[in-house]
């Protein structure tokens, strides 16, 4: 009887030990399973939060840049309507003995009366119908050939397009050109150009092209404002379509 009792006790103790270890293993498995679920859910929530915040920041930056560009378009349209600039192009004759005086007067007008109206503007170029700079707020650019530049090529195609010119008379912004950010040959840094056709007072025919140029570094101010919202270590980079860092 004693031997049987011992065997019963031993078997009973073995079964309880297995149950205990199974319980412990189940608890550990449940812990890791729950932990994994919590980790995945938390990661997804953080990712969604960060993505939403980045999207909001991206939209805010885009809105500010678009607003900036729209304001600068207005400057170009205003400058193109200037009677002194129109007259300067109308009477410009490279063979005239008075041409240098005309250039000096127009350049001064651009510096003193136009460039001061826009604190971000870097310079103003006035091109003739062949793409040559005839007047500029910066004297050093007078005489430079810009006929290969996008802002000239994109507008030149309208010079003899009667339909486009009729629309241009009704809507001066019809052919207004805004460049992508590009690396300026003159400055060696990223730039933005906004240009439009200057038309004659009476006929509405093209006289030349006005180009307002800006350094793209001024856009950094928009990025800094939004970057603060991403934390002290947050960084935002502005790229052009070719993925070049601006």
PDB file of C-alpha atoms in Angstrom:
ATOM      1  CA  UNK A   1       0.000   0.000   0.000  1.00  0.00           C
ATOM      2  CA  UNK A   2       2.826   2.382   0.764  1.00  0.00           C
ATOM      3  CA  UNK A   3       4.483   1.674  -2.610  1.00  0.00           C
ATOM      4  CA  UNK A   4       1.252   2.332  -4.455  1.00  0.00           C
ATOM      5  CA  UNK A   5       0.740   5.525  -2.525  1.00  0.00           C
ATOM      6  CA  UNK A   6       4.222   6.773  -3.482  1.00  0.00           C
ATOM      7  CA  UNK A   7       3.643   6.031  -7.160  1.00  0.00           C
ATOM      8  CA  UNK A   8       0.361   7.936  -7.070  1.00  0.00           C
ATOM      9  CA  UNK A   9       2.047  10.921  -5.464  1.00  0.00           C
ATOM     10  CA  UNK A  10       4.875  10.863  -8.013  1.00  0.00           C
ATOM     11  CA  UNK A  11       2.467  10.678 -10.979  1.00  0.00           C
ATOM     12  CA  UNK A  12       0.308  13.401  -9.512  1.00  0.00           C
ATOM     13  CA  UNK A  13       3.334  15.655  -9.027  1.00  0.00           C
ATOM     14  CA  UNK A  14       4.533  15.069 -12.630  1.00  0.00           C
ATOM     15  CA  UNK A  15       1.226  16.091 -14.124  1.00  0.00           C
ATOM     16  CA  UNK A  16       1.083  19.286 -12.065  1.00  0.00           C
ATOM     17  CA  UNK A  17       4.617  20.209 -13.184  1.00  0.00           C
ATOM     18  CA  UNK A  18       3.718  19.853 -16.839  1.00  0.00           C
ATOM     19  CA  UNK A  19       0.640  21.978 -16.401  1.00  0.00           C
ATOM     20  CA  UNK A  20       2.723  24.607 -14.655  1.00  0.00           C
ATOM     21  CA  UNK A  21       5.325  24.738 -17.400  1.00  0.00           C
ATOM     22  CA  UNK A  22       2.632  24.830 -20.077  1.00  0.00           C
ATOM     23  CA  UNK A  23       1.001  27.686 -18.228  1.00  0.00           C
ATOM     24  CA  UNK A  24       4.327  29.565 -18.051  1.00  0.00           C
ATOM     25  CA  UNK A  25       5.014  28.976 -21.759  1.00  0.00           C
ATOM     26  CA  UNK A  26       1.498  30.097 -22.647  1.00  0.00           C
ATOM     27  CA  UNK A  27       1.946  33.231 -20.551  1.00  0.00           C
ATOM     28  CA  UNK A  28       5.289  34.014 -22.212  1.00  0.00           C
ATOM     29  CA  UNK A  29       3.809  33.415 -25.672  1.00  0.00           C
ATOM     30  CA  UNK A  30       0.854  35.651 -24.839  1.00  0.00           C
ATOM     31  CA  UNK A  31       3.229  38.335 -23.553  1.00  0.00           C
ATOM     32  CA  UNK A  32       5.324  38.346 -26.722  1.00  0.00           C
ATOM     33  CA  UNK A  33       2.248  38.138 -28.924  1.00  0.00           C
ATOM     34  CA  UNK A  34       0.630  41.059 -27.139  1.00  0.00           C
ATOM     35  CA  UNK A  35       3.914  42.961 -27.162  1.00  0.00           C
ATOM     36  CA  UNK A  36       4.322  42.385 -30.893  1.00  0.00           C
ATOM     37  CA  UNK A  37       0.781  43.567 -31.568  1.00  0.00           C
ATOM     38  CA  UNK A  38       1.307  46.653 -29.408  1.00  0.00           C
ATOM     39  CA  UNK A  39       4.651  47.354 -31.121  1.00  0.00           C
ATOM     40  CA  UNK A  40       3.186  47.002 -34.619  1.00  0.00           C
ATOM     41  CA  UNK A  41       0.164  49.132 -33.767  1.00  0.00           C
ATOM     42  CA  UNK A  42       2.316  51.784 -32.101  1.00  0.00           C
ATOM     43  CA  UNK A  43       4.727  51.844 -35.033  1.00  0.00           C
ATOM     44  CA  UNK A  44       1.859  52.198 -37.495  1.00  0.00           C
ATOM     45  CA  UNK A  45       0.307  54.990 -35.434  1.00  0.00           C
ATOM     46  CA  UNK A  46       3.630  56.837 -35.254  1.00  0.00           C
ATOM     47  CA  UNK A  47       4.219  56.324 -38.958  1.00  0.00           C
ATOM     48  CA  UNK A  48       0.741  57.621 -39.765  1.00  0.00           C
ATOM     49  CA  UNK A  49       1.267  60.595 -37.453  1.00  0.00           C
ATOM     50  CA  UNK A  50       4.645  61.465 -38.976  1.00  0.00           C
ATOM     51  CA  UNK A  51       3.323  60.991 -42.532  1.00  0.00           C
ATOM     52  CA  UNK A  52       0.355  63.232 -41.773  1.00  0.00           C
ATOM     53  CA  UNK A  53       2.618  65.858 -40.249  1.00  0.00           C
ATOM     54  CA  UNK A  54       4.986  65.728 -43.224  1.00  0.00           C
ATOM     55  CA  UNK A  55       2.048  65.997 -45.620  1.00  0.00           C
ATOM     56  CA  UNK A  56       0.756  69.042 -43.773  1.00  0.00           C
ATOM     57  CA  UNK A  57       4.224  70.611 -43.781  1.00  0.00           C
ATOM     58  CA  UNK A  58       4.658  69.839 -47.476  1.00  0.00           C
ATOM     59  CA  UNK A  59       1.308  71.424 -48.269  1.00  0.00           C
ATOM     60  CA  UNK A  60       2.111  74.475 -46.144  1.00  0.00           C
ATOM     61  CA  UNK A  61       5.454  74.928 -47.912  1.00  0.00           C
ATOM     62  CA  UNK A  62       3.888  74.412 -51.334  1.00  0.00           C
ATOM     63  CA  UNK A  63       1.171  76.957 -50.541  1.00  0.00           C
ATOM     64  CA  UNK A  64       3.755  79.520 -49.468  1.00  0.00           C
ATOM     65  CA  UNK A  65       5.920  78.964 -52.556  1.00  0.00           C
ATOM     66  CA  UNK A  66       2.884  79.131 -54.859  1.00  0.00           C
ATOM     67  CA  UNK A  67       1.742  82.314 -53.148  1.00  0.00           C
ATOM     68  CA  UNK A  68       5.216  83.759 -53.574  1.00  0.00           C
ATOM     69  CA  UNK A  69       5.260  82.899 -57.295  1.00  0.00           C
ATOM     70  CA  UNK A  70       1.794  84.360 -57.856  1.00  0.00           C
ATOM     71  CA  UNK A  71       2.866  87.627 -56.253  1.00  0.00           C
ATOM     72  CA  UNK A  72       5.975  87.755 -58.454  1.00  0.00           C
ATOM     73  CA  UNK A  73       3.874  87.149 -61.564  1.00  0.00           C
ATOM     74  CA  UNK A  74       2.009  90.326 -60.720  1.00  0.00           C
ATOM     75  CA  UNK A  75       5.289  92.256 -60.636  1.00  0.00           C
ATOM     76  CA  UNK A  76       6.230  91.059 -64.112  1.00  0.00           C
ATOM     77  CA  UNK A  77       2.848  92.061 -65.526  1.00  0.00           C
ATOM     78  CA  UNK A  78       3.147  95.467 -63.888  1.00  0.00           C
ATOM     79  CA  UNK A  79       6.660  96.024 -65.248  1.00  0.00           C
ATOM     80  CA  UNK A  80       5.637  94.932 -68.766  1.00  0.00           C
ATOM     81  CA  UNK A  81       2.947  97.625 -68.820  1.00  0.00           C
ATOM     82  CA  UNK A  82       5.456 100.384 -68.017  1.00  0.00           C
ATOM     83  CA  UNK A  83       5.338 103.048 -70.749  1.00  0.00           C
ATOM     84  CA  UNK A  84       9.003 104.025 -70.322  1.00  0.00           C
ATOM     85  CA  UNK A  85      10.112 100.439 -70.949  1.00  0.00           C
ATOM     86  CA  UNK A  86       7.822 100.156 -73.978  1.00  0.00           C
ATOM     87  CA  UNK A  87       9.170 103.410 -75.413  1.00  0.00           C
ATOM     88  CA  UNK A  88      12.742 102.355 -74.729  1.00  0.00           C
ATOM     89  CA  UNK A  89      12.308  99.197 -76.800  1.00  0.00           C
ATOM     90  CA  UNK A  90      10.392 101.086 -79.505  1.00  0.00           C
ATOM     91  CA  UNK A  91      13.146 103.654 -80.010  1.00  0.00           C
ATOM     92  CA  UNK A  92      16.115 101.384 -79.362  1.00  0.00           C
ATOM     93  CA  UNK A  93      18.481 101.460 -82.332  1.00  0.00           C
ATOM     94  CA  UNK A  94      21.957  99.968 -81.881  1.00  0.00           C
ATOM     95  CA  UNK A  95      23.258 102.146 -84.734  1.00  0.00           C
ATOM     96  CA  UNK A  96      22.004 105.410 -83.253  1.00  0.00           C
ATOM     97  CA  UNK A  97      24.648 107.767 -81.774  1.00  0.00           C
ATOM     98  CA  UNK A  98      22.295 108.308 -78.821  1.00  0.00           C
ATOM     99  CA  UNK A  99      21.805 104.621 -78.046  1.00  0.00           C
ATOM    100  CA  UNK A 100      24.187 104.595 -75.059  1.00  0.00           C
ATOM    101  CA  UNK A 101      22.329 107.474 -73.441  1.00  0.00           C
ATOM    102  CA  UNK A 102      19.048 105.604 -73.912  1.00  0.00           C
ATOM    103  CA  UNK A 103      20.531 102.452 -72.367  1.00  0.00           C
ATOM    104  CA  UNK A 104      21.895 104.414 -69.401  1.00  0.00           C
ATOM    105  CA  UNK A 105      18.526 106.066 -68.771  1.00  0.00           C
ATOM    106  CA  UNK A 106      16.553 102.812 -69.039  1.00  0.00           C
ATOM    107  CA  UNK A 107      18.971 100.925 -66.815  1.00  0.00           C
ATOM    108  CA  UNK A 108      18.648 103.620 -64.184  1.00  0.00           C
ATOM    109  CA  UNK A 109      14.850 103.514 -64.477  1.00  0.00           C
ATOM    110  CA  UNK A 110      14.883  99.753 -63.873  1.00  0.00           C
ATOM    111  CA  UNK A 111      17.101 100.129 -60.801  1.00  0.00           C
ATOM    112  CA  UNK A 112      15.544 103.208 -59.261  1.00  0.00           C
ATOM    113  CA  UNK A 113      11.864 102.750 -60.094  1.00  0.00           C
ATOM    114  CA  UNK A 114      11.277  99.028 -60.627  1.00  0.00           C
ATOM    115  CA  UNK A 115      13.740  96.880 -58.749  1.00  0.00           C
ATOM    116  CA  UNK A 116      13.048  98.763 -55.527  1.00  0.00           C
ATOM    117  CA  UNK A 117       9.415  97.627 -55.706  1.00  0.00           C
ATOM    118  CA  UNK A 118      10.422  94.030 -55.065  1.00  0.00           C
ATOM    119  CA  UNK A 119      12.978  93.418 -52.308  1.00  0.00           C
ATOM    120  CA  UNK A 120      13.561  89.783 -53.350  1.00  0.00           C
ATOM    121  CA  UNK A 121      14.287  90.502 -56.999  1.00  0.00           C
ATOM    122  CA  UNK A 122      17.916  90.030 -58.025  1.00  0.00           C
ATOM    123  CA  UNK A 123      17.799  91.790 -61.381  1.00  0.00           C
ATOM    124  CA  UNK A 124      15.628  92.740 -64.359  1.00  0.00           C
ATOM    125  CA  UNK A 125      16.535  91.899 -67.949  1.00  0.00           C
ATOM    126  CA  UNK A 126      14.943  93.392 -71.051  1.00  0.00           C
ATOM    127  CA  UNK A 127      15.579  91.289 -74.162  1.00  0.00           C
ATOM    128  CA  UNK A 128      14.984  92.318 -77.750  1.00  0.00           C
ATOM    129  CA  UNK A 129      13.244  90.025 -80.232  1.00  0.00           C
ATOM    130  CA  UNK A 130      16.529  88.207 -80.894  1.00  0.00           C
ATOM    131  CA  UNK A 131      17.158  87.385 -77.245  1.00  0.00           C
ATOM    132  CA  UNK A 132      19.888  89.954 -76.612  1.00  0.00           C
ATOM    133  CA  UNK A 133      19.862  91.930 -73.344  1.00  0.00           C
ATOM    134  CA  UNK A 134      19.411  95.584 -74.344  1.00  0.00           C
ATOM    135  CA  UNK A 135      18.509  96.993 -70.900  1.00  0.00           C
ATOM    136  CA  UNK A 136      19.106  95.675 -67.389  1.00  0.00           C
ATOM    137  CA  UNK A 137      19.010  96.814 -63.792  1.00  0.00           C
ATOM    138  CA  UNK A 138      22.584  95.464 -63.711  1.00  0.00           C
ATOM    139  CA  UNK A 139      24.754  97.152 -66.372  1.00  0.00           C
ATOM    140  CA  UNK A 140      27.084  94.167 -66.673  1.00  0.00           C
ATOM    141  CA  UNK A 141      24.414  92.034 -68.392  1.00  0.00           C
ATOM    142  CA  UNK A 142      23.714  94.474 -71.241  1.00  0.00           C
ATOM    143  CA  UNK A 143      24.725  92.933 -74.553  1.00  0.00           C
ATOM    144  CA  UNK A 144      24.645  89.296 -73.359  1.00  0.00           C
ATOM    145  CA  UNK A 145      22.892  86.780 -75.613  1.00  0.00           C
ATOM    146  CA  UNK A 146      20.060  84.986 -73.771  1.00  0.00           C
ATOM    147  CA  UNK A 147      18.441  83.485 -76.872  1.00  0.00           C
ATOM    148  CA  UNK A 148      19.253  79.951 -75.673  1.00  0.00           C
ATOM    149  CA  UNK A 149      17.451  80.361 -72.355  1.00  0.00           C
ATOM    150  CA  UNK A 150      14.114  78.676 -71.689  1.00  0.00           C
ATOM    151  CA  UNK A 151      12.442  81.947 -70.778  1.00  0.00           C
ATOM    152  CA  UNK A 152      13.249  83.305 -74.257  1.00  0.00           C
ATOM    153  CA  UNK A 153      12.560  80.096 -76.193  1.00  0.00           C
ATOM    154  CA  UNK A 154       9.190  79.550 -74.509  1.00  0.00           C
ATOM    155  CA  UNK A 155       8.001  83.060 -75.359  1.00  0.00           C
ATOM    156  CA  UNK A 156       9.622  83.495 -78.771  1.00  0.00           C
ATOM    157  CA  UNK A 157       7.207  80.996 -80.317  1.00  0.00           C
ATOM    158  CA  UNK A 158       4.357  83.473 -79.774  1.00  0.00           C
ATOM    159  CA  UNK A 159       6.015  86.372 -81.620  1.00  0.00           C
ATOM    160  CA  UNK A 160       4.309  85.508 -84.924  1.00  0.00           C
ATOM    161  CA  UNK A 161       1.274  83.673 -83.561  1.00  0.00           C
ATOM    162  CA  UNK A 162      -1.607  86.033 -84.334  1.00  0.00           C
ATOM    163  CA  UNK A 163      -4.122  84.010 -82.316  1.00  0.00           C
ATOM    164  CA  UNK A 164      -1.889  84.005 -79.241  1.00  0.00           C
ATOM    165  CA  UNK A 165      -1.132  87.714 -79.609  1.00  0.00           C
ATOM    166  CA  UNK A 166      -4.845  88.556 -79.760  1.00  0.00           C
ATOM    167  CA  UNK A 167      -5.349  86.591 -76.536  1.00  0.00           C
ATOM    168  CA  UNK A 168      -2.320  88.327 -75.042  1.00  0.00           C
ATOM    169  CA  UNK A 169      -3.920  91.744 -75.690  1.00  0.00           C
ATOM    170  CA  UNK A 170      -7.030  90.658 -73.793  1.00  0.00           C
ATOM    171  CA  UNK A 171      -5.131  88.823 -71.072  1.00  0.00           C
ATOM    172  CA  UNK A 172      -1.526  89.985 -70.445  1.00  0.00           C
ATOM    173  CA  UNK A 173      -0.873  86.883 -68.329  1.00  0.00           C
ATOM    174  CA  UNK A 174      -1.785  84.512 -71.171  1.00  0.00           C
ATOM    175  CA  UNK A 175       1.816  83.565 -72.074  1.00  0.00           C
ATOM    176  CA  UNK A 176       3.513  84.471 -68.804  1.00  0.00           C
ATOM    177  CA  UNK A 177       6.414  82.075 -68.167  1.00  0.00           C
ATOM    178  CA  UNK A 178       7.716  80.779 -64.830  1.00  0.00           C
ATOM    179  CA  UNK A 179      10.885  78.702 -64.982  1.00  0.00           C
ATOM    180  CA  UNK A 180      11.779  75.674 -62.926  1.00  0.00           C
ATOM    181  CA  UNK A 181      14.594  76.236 -60.453  1.00  0.00           C
ATOM    182  CA  UNK A 182      17.819  76.135 -62.452  1.00  0.00           C
ATOM    183  CA  UNK A 183      21.493  76.880 -61.932  1.00  0.00           C
ATOM    184  CA  UNK A 184      22.182  80.358 -63.265  1.00  0.00           C
ATOM    185  CA  UNK A 185      25.173  80.800 -65.565  1.00  0.00           C
ATOM    186  CA  UNK A 186      25.582  84.344 -64.275  1.00  0.00           C
ATOM    187  CA  UNK A 187      25.485  83.574 -60.543  1.00  0.00           C
ATOM    188  CA  UNK A 188      26.437  79.894 -60.261  1.00  0.00           C
ATOM    189  CA  UNK A 189      23.549  79.283 -57.838  1.00  0.00           C
ATOM    190  CA  UNK A 190      19.929  78.162 -58.107  1.00  0.00           C
ATOM    191  CA  UNK A 191      17.606  80.737 -59.643  1.00  0.00           C
ATOM    192  CA  UNK A 192      14.004  81.296 -60.727  1.00  0.00           C
ATOM    193  CA  UNK A 193      13.029  83.390 -63.760  1.00  0.00           C
ATOM    194  CA  UNK A 194       9.598  84.870 -64.449  1.00  0.00           C
ATOM    195  CA  UNK A 195       9.108  86.426 -67.875  1.00  0.00           C
ATOM    196  CA  UNK A 196       6.519  87.882 -70.214  1.00  0.00           C
ATOM    197  CA  UNK A 197       6.277  89.578 -73.598  1.00  0.00           C
ATOM    198  CA  UNK A 198       6.386  93.366 -73.774  1.00  0.00           C
ATOM    199  CA  UNK A 199       4.002  94.646 -76.434  1.00  0.00           C
ATOM    200  CA  UNK A 200       3.775  97.958 -78.325  1.00  0.00           C
ATOM    201  CA  UNK A 201       1.323 100.571 -77.122  1.00  0.00           C
ATOM    202  CA  UNK A 202      -0.622 100.973 -80.368  1.00  0.00           C
ATOM    203  CA  UNK A 203      -0.308  97.698 -82.269  1.00  0.00           C
ATOM    204  CA  UNK A 204       0.049  95.197 -79.427  1.00  0.00           C
ATOM    205  CA  UNK A 205       2.867  93.524 -81.357  1.00  0.00           C
ATOM    206  CA  UNK A 206       5.876  92.102 -79.475  1.00  0.00           C
ATOM    207  CA  UNK A 207       8.724  94.484 -78.693  1.00  0.00           C
ATOM    208  CA  UNK A 208      10.775  92.181 -76.495  1.00  0.00           C
ATOM    209  CA  UNK A 209      10.751  90.148 -73.295  1.00  0.00           C
ATOM    210  CA  UNK A 210      11.025  91.255 -69.669  1.00  0.00           C
ATOM    211  CA  UNK A 211      12.637  88.811 -67.230  1.00  0.00           C
ATOM    212  CA  UNK A 212      12.647  89.157 -63.450  1.00  0.00           C
ATOM    213  CA  UNK A 213      15.219  86.882 -61.863  1.00  0.00           C
ATOM    214  CA  UNK A 214      15.358  85.654 -58.271  1.00  0.00           C
ATOM    215  CA  UNK A 215      17.841  83.565 -56.331  1.00  0.00           C
ATOM    216  CA  UNK A 216      16.167  80.378 -55.128  1.00  0.00           C
ATOM    217  CA  UNK A 217      17.882  80.672 -51.727  1.00  0.00           C
ATOM    218  CA  UNK A 218      15.086  83.029 -50.656  1.00  0.00           C
ATOM    219  CA  UNK A 219      12.803  79.954 -50.501  1.00  0.00           C
ATOM    220  CA  UNK A 220      14.887  78.660 -47.592  1.00  0.00           C
ATOM    221  CA  UNK A 221      12.935  80.964 -45.303  1.00  0.00           C
ATOM    222  CA  UNK A 222       9.772  78.982 -45.999  1.00  0.00           C
ATOM    223  CA  UNK A 223      11.568  75.708 -45.229  1.00  0.00           C
ATOM    224  CA  UNK A 224      12.998  76.975 -41.945  1.00  0.00           C
ATOM    225  CA  UNK A 225       9.583  78.025 -40.689  1.00  0.00           C
ATOM    226  CA  UNK A 226       8.096  74.609 -41.418  1.00  0.00           C
ATOM    227  CA  UNK A 227      11.233  72.761 -40.302  1.00  0.00           C
ATOM    228  CA  UNK A 228      10.804  74.053 -36.764  1.00  0.00           C
ATOM    229  CA  UNK A 229       7.439  72.301 -36.632  1.00  0.00           C
ATOM    230  CA  UNK A 230       9.169  68.977 -37.269  1.00  0.00           C
ATOM    231  CA  UNK A 231      11.443  69.263 -34.260  1.00  0.00           C
ATOM    232  CA  UNK A 232      14.912  70.648 -33.646  1.00  0.00           C
ATOM    233  CA  UNK A 233      16.532  67.867 -35.659  1.00  0.00           C
ATOM    234  CA  UNK A 234      14.024  67.947 -38.506  1.00  0.00           C
ATOM    235  CA  UNK A 235      15.431  68.754 -41.940  1.00  0.00           C
ATOM    236  CA  UNK A 236      13.685  69.605 -45.194  1.00  0.00           C
ATOM    237  CA  UNK A 237      15.391  69.653 -48.596  1.00  0.00           C
ATOM    238  CA  UNK A 238      14.131  71.383 -51.726  1.00  0.00           C
ATOM    239  CA  UNK A 239      14.888  69.622 -55.028  1.00  0.00           C
ATOM    240  CA  UNK A 240      14.128  70.531 -58.626  1.00  0.00           C
ATOM    241  CA  UNK A 241      12.607  68.134 -61.147  1.00  0.00           C
ATOM    242  CA  UNK A 242      16.048  66.677 -61.901  1.00  0.00           C
ATOM    243  CA  UNK A 243      16.423  65.955 -58.153  1.00  0.00           C
ATOM    244  CA  UNK A 244      19.249  68.498 -57.843  1.00  0.00           C
ATOM    245  CA  UNK A 245      19.500  69.983 -54.340  1.00  0.00           C
ATOM    246  CA  UNK A 246      18.528  73.634 -54.363  1.00  0.00           C
TER     247      UNK A 246
END
